[in-house]
PDB file of C-alpha atoms in Angstrom:
ATOM      1  CA  GLU L   1     109.257 112.247 128.393  1.00 55.00           C
ATOM      2  CA  THR L   2     110.340 111.106 124.939  1.00 68.00           C
ATOM      3  CA  GLY L   3     108.936 111.095 121.440  1.00 94.00           C
ATOM      4  CA  VAL L   4     106.072 113.138 120.160  1.00 97.00           C
ATOM      5  CA  THR L   5     103.168 113.925 122.551  1.00 97.00           C
ATOM      6  CA  GLN L   6      99.703 115.248 121.409  1.00 98.00           C
ATOM      7  CA  THR L   7      96.985 116.654 123.651  1.00 97.00           C
ATOM      8  CA  PRO L   8      94.125 116.153 123.947  1.00 97.00           C
ATOM      9  CA  ARG L   9      93.722 112.566 122.735  1.00 96.00           C
ATOM     10  CA  HIS L  10      89.935 113.083 122.171  1.00 97.00           C
ATOM     11  CA  LEU L  11      88.056 116.249 121.417  1.00 96.00           C
ATOM     12  CA  VAL L  12      84.388 116.866 120.730  1.00 95.00           C
ATOM     13  CA  MET L  13      83.394 120.316 119.597  1.00 93.00           C
ATOM     14  CA  GLY L  14      80.449 122.202 118.114  1.00 90.00           C
ATOM     15  CA  MET L  15      80.685 123.901 114.875  1.00 88.00           C
ATOM     16  CA  THR L  16      80.796 127.354 116.659  1.00 87.00           C
ATOM     17  CA  ASN L  17      83.467 126.405 119.075  1.00 88.00           C
ATOM     18  CA  LYS L  18      87.165 127.462 119.104  1.00 93.00           C
ATOM     19  CA  LYS L  19      89.748 124.894 120.291  1.00 95.00           C
ATOM     20  CA  SER L  20      93.374 124.072 119.839  1.00 97.00           C
ATOM     21  CA  LEU L  21      95.380 120.981 119.408  1.00 98.00           C
ATOM     22  CA  LYS L  22      98.810 120.773 120.969  1.00 98.00           C
ATOM     23  CA  CYS L  23     101.899 118.951 119.864  1.00 98.00           C
ATOM     24  CA  GLU L  24     105.399 118.690 121.610  1.00 97.00           C
ATOM     25  CA  GLN L  25     108.394 116.744 120.412  1.00 97.00           C
ATOM     26  CA  HIS L  26     111.323 115.821 122.610  1.00 95.00           C
ATOM     27  CA  LEU L  27     113.498 114.490 119.887  1.00 95.00           C
ATOM     28  CA  GLY L  28     115.431 117.605 118.999  1.00 93.00           C
ATOM     29  CA  HIS L  29     113.940 117.594 115.458  1.00 93.00           C
ATOM     30  CA  ASN L  30     113.829 120.651 113.218  1.00 91.00           C
ATOM     31  CA  ALA L  31     110.714 119.932 111.127  1.00 91.00           C
ATOM     32  CA  MET L  32     107.143 119.409 112.371  1.00 93.00           C
ATOM     33  CA  TYR L  33     103.961 118.481 110.507  1.00 93.00           C
ATOM     34  CA  TRP L  34     100.225 118.227 110.851  1.00 95.00           C
ATOM     35  CA  TYR L  35      98.472 115.412 109.100  1.00 95.00           C
ATOM     36  CA  LYS L  36      94.841 114.478 108.837  1.00 96.00           C
ATOM     37  CA  GLN L  37      93.737 110.803 108.760  1.00 96.00           C
ATOM     38  CA  SER L  38      90.302 109.931 107.612  1.00 94.00           C
ATOM     39  CA  ALA L  39      88.743 106.609 107.088  1.00 89.00           C
ATOM     40  CA  LYS L  40      89.492 104.981 103.719  1.00 85.00           C
ATOM     41  CA  LYS L  41      91.658 107.902 102.585  1.00 90.00           C
ATOM     42  CA  PRO L  42      95.445 108.304 102.410  1.00 91.00           C
ATOM     43  CA  LEU L  43      97.106 110.551 105.116  1.00 93.00           C
ATOM     44  CA  GLU L  44      96.676 114.166 104.070  1.00 92.00           C
ATOM     45  CA  LEU L  45      99.514 116.577 104.735  1.00 91.00           C
ATOM     46  CA  MET L  46      98.233 119.824 106.082  1.00 93.00           C
ATOM     47  CA  PHE L  47     101.082 121.954 107.182  1.00 92.00           C
ATOM     48  CA  VAL L  48     104.871 121.806 107.385  1.00 90.00           C
ATOM     49  CA  TYR L  49     107.176 123.831 109.607  1.00 90.00           C
ATOM     50  CA  ASN L  50     111.002 123.683 109.156  1.00 84.00           C
ATOM     51  CA  PHE L  51     112.961 125.557 111.778  1.00 80.00           C
ATOM     52  CA  LYS L  52     109.744 127.294 112.866  1.00 75.00           C
ATOM     53  CA  GLU L  53     108.996 128.600 109.493  1.00 79.00           C
ATOM     54  CA  GLN L  54     105.976 127.399 107.608  1.00 79.00           C
ATOM     55  CA  THR L  55     107.148 125.841 104.425  1.00 76.00           C
ATOM     56  CA  GLU L  56     103.873 124.006 103.257  1.00 75.00           C
ATOM     57  CA  ASN L  57     100.231 124.776 103.388  1.00 75.00           C
ATOM     58  CA  ASN L  58      98.565 122.186 101.474  1.00 75.00           C
ATOM     59  CA  SER L  59      95.375 124.106 100.549  1.00 86.00           C
ATOM     60  CA  VAL L  60      93.907 123.811 103.880  1.00 92.00           C
ATOM     61  CA  PRO L  61      90.770 125.846 104.746  1.00 93.00           C
ATOM     62  CA  SER L  62      91.389 128.909 106.881  1.00 93.00           C
ATOM     63  CA  ARG L  63      89.244 127.451 109.689  1.00 95.00           C
ATOM     64  CA  PHE L  64      92.500 125.535 110.489  1.00 96.00           C
ATOM     65  CA  SER L  65      95.298 127.797 111.712  1.00 95.00           C
ATOM     66  CA  PRO L  66      98.776 126.473 112.579  1.00 95.00           C
ATOM     67  CA  GLU L  67     101.187 128.030 115.027  1.00 95.00           C
ATOM     68  CA  CYS L  68     104.825 127.012 115.678  1.00 94.00           C
ATOM     69  CA  PRO L  69     106.291 129.144 118.475  1.00 93.00           C
ATOM     70  CA  ASN L  70     109.548 127.063 118.515  1.00 92.00           C
ATOM     71  CA  SER L  71     110.919 123.972 116.986  1.00 89.00           C
ATOM     72  CA  SER L  72     109.544 121.828 119.784  1.00 94.00           C
ATOM     73  CA  HIS L  73     106.017 122.897 119.913  1.00 96.00           C
ATOM     74  CA  LEU L  74     103.174 123.005 117.284  1.00 97.00           C
ATOM     75  CA  PHE L  75      99.580 123.966 117.558  1.00 97.00           C
ATOM     76  CA  LEU L  76      96.505 123.694 115.446  1.00 97.00           C
ATOM     77  CA  HIS L  77      93.835 126.308 116.223  1.00 97.00           C
ATOM     78  CA  LEU L  78      90.406 125.248 115.218  1.00 96.00           C
ATOM     79  CA  HIS L  79      87.259 127.437 114.546  1.00 93.00           C
ATOM     80  CA  THR L  80      83.942 127.053 112.925  1.00 93.00           C
ATOM     81  CA  LEU L  81      84.621 123.583 111.784  1.00 94.00           C
ATOM     82  CA  GLN L  82      82.413 121.379 109.680  1.00 94.00           C
ATOM     83  CA  PRO L  83      81.235 117.736 110.425  1.00 94.00           C
ATOM     84  CA  GLU L  84      83.501 116.563 107.679  1.00 94.00           C
ATOM     85  CA  ASP L  85      86.456 117.822 109.612  1.00 96.00           C
ATOM     86  CA  SER L  86      85.925 114.949 112.067  1.00 96.00           C
ATOM     87  CA  ALA L  87      89.089 112.793 111.767  1.00 97.00           C
ATOM     88  CA  LEU L  88      92.311 111.821 113.566  1.00 97.00           C
ATOM     89  CA  TYR L  89      94.862 114.620 113.466  1.00 98.00           C
ATOM     90  CA  LEU L  90      98.346 113.506 113.729  1.00 97.00           C
ATOM     91  CA  CYS L  91     101.408 115.526 114.511  1.00 97.00           C
ATOM     92  CA  ALA L  92     104.810 114.352 113.298  1.00 95.00           C
ATOM     93  CA  SER L  93     108.446 115.500 113.388  1.00 94.00           C
ATOM     94  CA  SER L  94     111.618 114.662 111.520  1.00 92.00           C
ATOM     95  CA  GLN L  95     115.212 115.455 112.011  1.00 90.00           C
ATOM     96  CA  ASP L  96     115.309 117.717 109.051  1.00 82.00           C
ATOM     97  CA  TRP L  97     113.597 118.327 105.815  1.00 75.00           C
ATOM     98  CA  ASP L  98     115.608 115.787 103.785  1.00 81.00           C
ATOM     99  CA  PRO L  99     113.494 113.197 101.868  1.00 81.00           C
ATOM    100  CA  ASP L 100     115.110 110.263 103.583  1.00 84.00           C
ATOM    101  CA  SER L 101     114.372 111.489 107.032  1.00 87.00           C
ATOM    102  CA  PRO L 102     111.626 109.421 108.534  1.00 91.00           C
ATOM    103  CA  LEU L 103     108.564 110.743 110.365  1.00 93.00           C
ATOM    104  CA  HIS L 104     107.997 110.303 113.990  1.00 95.00           C
ATOM    105  CA  PHE L 105     104.291 110.534 114.840  1.00 97.00           C
ATOM    106  CA  GLY L 106     102.350 111.289 117.996  1.00 97.00           C
ATOM    107  CA  ASN L 107      99.334 109.230 118.920  1.00 96.00           C
ATOM    108  CA  GLY L 108      96.928 111.741 117.461  1.00 97.00           C
ATOM    109  CA  THR L 109      93.867 113.715 118.495  1.00 97.00           C
ATOM    110  CA  ARG L 110      90.534 112.134 117.591  1.00 97.00           C
ATOM    111  CA  LEU L 111      88.387 115.072 116.688  1.00 97.00           C
ATOM    112  CA  THR L 112      84.634 114.852 116.439  1.00 96.00           C
ATOM    113  CA  VAL L 113      82.663 117.867 115.129  1.00 95.00           C
ATOM    114  CA  THR L 114      78.958 117.967 116.084  1.00 92.00           C
TER     115      THR L 114
ATOM    116  CA  ALA P   1     104.666 113.365  90.674  1.00 77.00           C
ATOM    117  CA  GLN P   2     104.499 110.398  92.854  1.00 86.00           C
ATOM    118  CA  SER P   3     101.918 107.856  94.005  1.00 91.00           C
ATOM    119  CA  VAL P   4     101.578 104.680  96.085  1.00 94.00           C
ATOM    120  CA  THR P   5      99.324 101.840  95.518  1.00 96.00           C
ATOM    121  CA  GLN P   6      98.697  99.203  98.221  1.00 96.00           C
ATOM    122  CA  LEU P   7      97.053  96.203  96.884  1.00 92.00           C
ATOM    123  CA  GLY P   8      94.438  94.768  99.390  1.00 91.00           C
ATOM    124  CA  SER P   9      92.922  97.044 102.056  1.00 93.00           C
ATOM    125  CA  HIS P  10      92.451  93.977 104.273  1.00 96.00           C
ATOM    126  CA  VAL P  11      94.736  90.906 104.497  1.00 97.00           C
ATOM    127  CA  SER P  12      94.079  87.894 106.725  1.00 97.00           C
ATOM    128  CA  VAL P  13      96.716  85.265 107.584  1.00 97.00           C
ATOM    129  CA  SER P  14      96.964  82.491 110.043  1.00 98.00           C
ATOM    130  CA  GLU P  15      99.319  82.780 113.040  1.00 98.00           C
ATOM    131  CA  GLY P  16     102.711  81.422 111.866  1.00 97.00           C
ATOM    132  CA  ALA P  17     102.009  81.964 108.222  1.00 98.00           C
ATOM    133  CA  LEU P  18     103.854  84.206 105.837  1.00 98.00           C
ATOM    134  CA  VAL P  19     102.881  87.817 105.732  1.00 98.00           C
ATOM    135  CA  LEU P  20     102.993  89.597 102.399  1.00 98.00           C
ATOM    136  CA  LEU P  21     101.818  93.139 101.989  1.00 98.00           C
ATOM    137  CA  ARG P  22     102.088  94.571  98.472  1.00 98.00           C
ATOM    138  CA  CYS P  23     103.158  98.107  97.580  1.00 97.00           C
ATOM    139  CA  ASN P  24     103.678  99.656  94.154  1.00 97.00           C
ATOM    140  CA  TYR P  25     104.970 103.176  93.687  1.00 95.00           C
ATOM    141  CA  SER P  26     105.589 105.703  90.996  1.00 91.00           C
ATOM    142  CA  SER P  27     108.073 108.505  91.201  1.00 85.00           C
ATOM    143  CA  SER P  28     109.715 110.868  88.813  1.00 79.00           C
ATOM    144  CA  VAL P  29     112.886 110.874  90.856  1.00 79.00           C
ATOM    145  CA  PRO P  30     114.871 108.167  92.640  1.00 80.00           C
ATOM    146  CA  PRO P  31     112.509 107.254  95.468  1.00 86.00           C
ATOM    147  CA  TYR P  32     112.925 106.869  99.217  1.00 91.00           C
ATOM    148  CA  LEU P  33     110.559 104.290 100.437  1.00 94.00           C
ATOM    149  CA  PHE P  34     109.006 103.614 103.867  1.00 96.00           C
ATOM    150  CA  TRP P  35     106.734 101.244 105.655  1.00 98.00           C
ATOM    151  CA  TYR P  36     104.976 102.436 108.708  1.00 97.00           C
ATOM    152  CA  VAL P  37     102.697 100.553 111.152  1.00 97.00           C
ATOM    153  CA  GLN P  38      99.772 101.887 113.053  1.00 97.00           C
ATOM    154  CA  TYR P  39      98.401  99.965 116.056  1.00 95.00           C
ATOM    155  CA  PRO P  40      94.957 100.767 117.338  1.00 91.00           C
ATOM    156  CA  ASN P  41      94.662 104.199 118.953  1.00 88.00           C
ATOM    157  CA  GLN P  42      98.199 105.050 118.151  1.00 92.00           C
ATOM    158  CA  GLY P  43     100.174 107.102 115.644  1.00 94.00           C
ATOM    159  CA  LEU P  44     102.237 105.646 112.851  1.00 96.00           C
ATOM    160  CA  GLN P  45     105.614 103.990 113.656  1.00 96.00           C
ATOM    161  CA  LEU P  46     108.492 103.498 111.166  1.00 96.00           C
ATOM    162  CA  LEU P  47     109.116  99.763 110.321  1.00 97.00           C
ATOM    163  CA  LEU P  48     111.777 100.231 107.746  1.00 96.00           C
ATOM    164  CA  LYS P  49     113.016 102.525 105.012  1.00 94.00           C
ATOM    165  CA  TYR P  50     114.886 102.263 101.752  1.00 93.00           C
ATOM    166  CA  THR P  51     117.163 104.999 100.701  1.00 87.00           C
ATOM    167  CA  THR P  52     120.071 103.772  98.546  1.00 83.00           C
ATOM    168  CA  GLY P  53     122.289 100.688  98.545  1.00 83.00           C
ATOM    169  CA  ALA P  54     121.049  97.287  99.505  1.00 86.00           C
ATOM    170  CA  THR P  55     117.699  96.450  97.976  1.00 90.00           C
ATOM    171  CA  LEU P  56     116.685  94.062 100.764  1.00 95.00           C
ATOM    172  CA  VAL P  57     115.851  96.146 103.816  1.00 96.00           C
ATOM    173  CA  LYS P  58     115.400  94.755 107.329  1.00 96.00           C
ATOM    174  CA  GLY P  59     113.107  96.452 109.840  1.00 95.00           C
ATOM    175  CA  ILE P  60     111.837  96.057 113.265  1.00 95.00           C
ATOM    176  CA  ASN P  61     109.709  93.056 114.568  1.00 94.00           C
ATOM    177  CA  GLY P  62     111.096  90.653 111.975  1.00 96.00           C
ATOM    178  CA  PHE P  63     109.781  92.598 108.938  1.00 97.00           C
ATOM    179  CA  GLU P  64     111.618  93.098 105.737  1.00 97.00           C
ATOM    180  CA  ALA P  65     111.017  94.616 102.358  1.00 97.00           C
ATOM    181  CA  GLU P  66     112.686  94.332  98.987  1.00 95.00           C
ATOM    182  CA  PHE P  67     113.065  97.258  96.562  1.00 95.00           C
ATOM    183  CA  LYS P  68     112.550  96.169  93.002  1.00 94.00           C
ATOM    184  CA  LYS P  69     113.122  99.010  90.636  1.00 91.00           C
ATOM    185  CA  SER P  70     112.139  97.125  87.497  1.00 92.00           C
ATOM    186  CA  GLU P  71     108.753  96.228  89.089  1.00 94.00           C
ATOM    187  CA  THR P  72     108.427  99.547  90.982  1.00 94.00           C
ATOM    188  CA  SER P  73     107.631  97.516  93.952  1.00 96.00           C
ATOM    189  CA  PHE P  74     108.403  97.617  97.714  1.00 97.00           C
ATOM    190  CA  HIS P  75     106.595  94.631  99.261  1.00 98.00           C
ATOM    191  CA  LEU P  76     106.612  93.966 102.969  1.00 98.00           C
ATOM    192  CA  THR P  77     107.175  90.462 104.233  1.00 98.00           C
ATOM    193  CA  LYS P  78     107.491  88.535 107.528  1.00 98.00           C
ATOM    194  CA  PRO P  79     108.139  84.770 107.506  1.00 97.00           C
ATOM    195  CA  SER P  80     105.844  83.952 110.454  1.00 97.00           C
ATOM    196  CA  ALA P  81     103.011  86.087 111.596  1.00 98.00           C
ATOM    197  CA  HIS P  82     102.414  86.636 115.227  1.00 97.00           C
ATOM    198  CA  MET P  83      99.196  87.848 116.867  1.00 97.00           C
ATOM    199  CA  SER P  84     100.879  91.079 117.873  1.00 96.00           C
ATOM    200  CA  ASP P  85     101.342  91.875 114.148  1.00 97.00           C
ATOM    201  CA  ALA P  86      97.623  92.755 113.742  1.00 97.00           C
ATOM    202  CA  ALA P  87      97.629  96.425 112.758  1.00 97.00           C
ATOM    203  CA  GLU P  88      97.417  98.746 109.823  1.00 97.00           C
ATOM    204  CA  TYR P  89     100.425  99.006 107.555  1.00 98.00           C
ATOM    205  CA  PHE P  90     101.242 102.118 105.339  1.00 97.00           C
ATOM    206  CA  CYS P  91     103.650 102.296 102.411  1.00 97.00           C
ATOM    207  CA  ALA P  92     105.069 105.722 101.655  1.00 95.00           C
ATOM    208  CA  VAL P  93     107.213 107.304  98.999  1.00 93.00           C
ATOM    209  CA  SER P  94     109.346 110.449  99.400  1.00 88.00           C
ATOM    210  CA  GLY P  95     110.548 112.005  96.173  1.00 73.00           C
ATOM    211  CA  GLY P  96     111.507 115.491  97.406  1.00 65.00           C
ATOM    212  CA  TYR P  97     111.808 117.638 100.411  1.00 63.00           C
ATOM    213  CA  GLN P  98     109.216 116.000 102.685  1.00 62.00           C
ATOM    214  CA  LYS P  99     106.872 115.475  99.805  1.00 76.00           C
ATOM    215  CA  VAL P 100     105.769 112.183 101.373  1.00 88.00           C
ATOM    216  CA  THR P 101     102.868 110.438  99.739  1.00 91.00           C
ATOM    217  CA  PHE P 102     101.201 107.536 101.738  1.00 94.00           C
ATOM    218  CA  GLY P 103      99.223 104.619 100.490  1.00 95.00           C
ATOM    219  CA  ILE P 104      95.660 103.998 101.755  1.00 95.00           C
ATOM    220  CA  GLY P 105      96.941 101.343 104.173  1.00 96.00           C
ATOM    221  CA  THR P 106      96.395  97.545 104.552  1.00 97.00           C
ATOM    222  CA  LYS P 107      94.818  96.173 107.657  1.00 97.00           C
ATOM    223  CA  LEU P 108      96.457  92.907 108.744  1.00 98.00           C
ATOM    224  CA  GLN P 109      94.319  90.441 110.599  1.00 98.00           C
ATOM    225  CA  VAL P 110      96.086  87.554 112.292  1.00 98.00           C
ATOM    226  CA  ILE P 111      93.895  84.464 112.863  1.00 97.00           C
ATOM    227  CA  PRO P 112      94.794  82.114 115.805  1.00 95.00           C
TER     228      PRO P 112
END
């Protein structure tokens, strides 16, 4: 399998649930990202990992917890979410951390918080 | 600081007509500029990028964009729209180590 794979594609969870989103990249890239895409808003960068080390946490609430066990896998652990957290969560990777290195996105997880 | 403005959240064109999607940016450093496309139920896919050198950049699917520093613009064009071009298009600017700022997106509708 090639590219960036995200699972699950759809997730419905209650506000008291705990769930995790998974991302895997098969591109040999060194940087991985979580983005949040909400309607009528620009993509919001949530977390950045470069060589498995977290280099960016964009003031994200603690109910979102990232994990990067190696440079190919990225998780986003979710707990006690709010309805306004419903969105499309996109994982991306890039060859390295240079500004001209384009992002490669997965197809996203559509999250609905009830 | 950097920002991206995409003029027109929705653009409609007839099949075979010119596609023009507008993007203006601001950046305190020489920018790297990107256009991404998002088809329904998919993630974003790189169309083209400008780093340095030639100001006219050619991308996939017949799209191209021209970097105009004096106008701080990076508009996306395609001479002849195809039905398969219907999607949402995002302009993005990168001014530092993965400090990528995206525009709000422009949905392109192609009318048969």
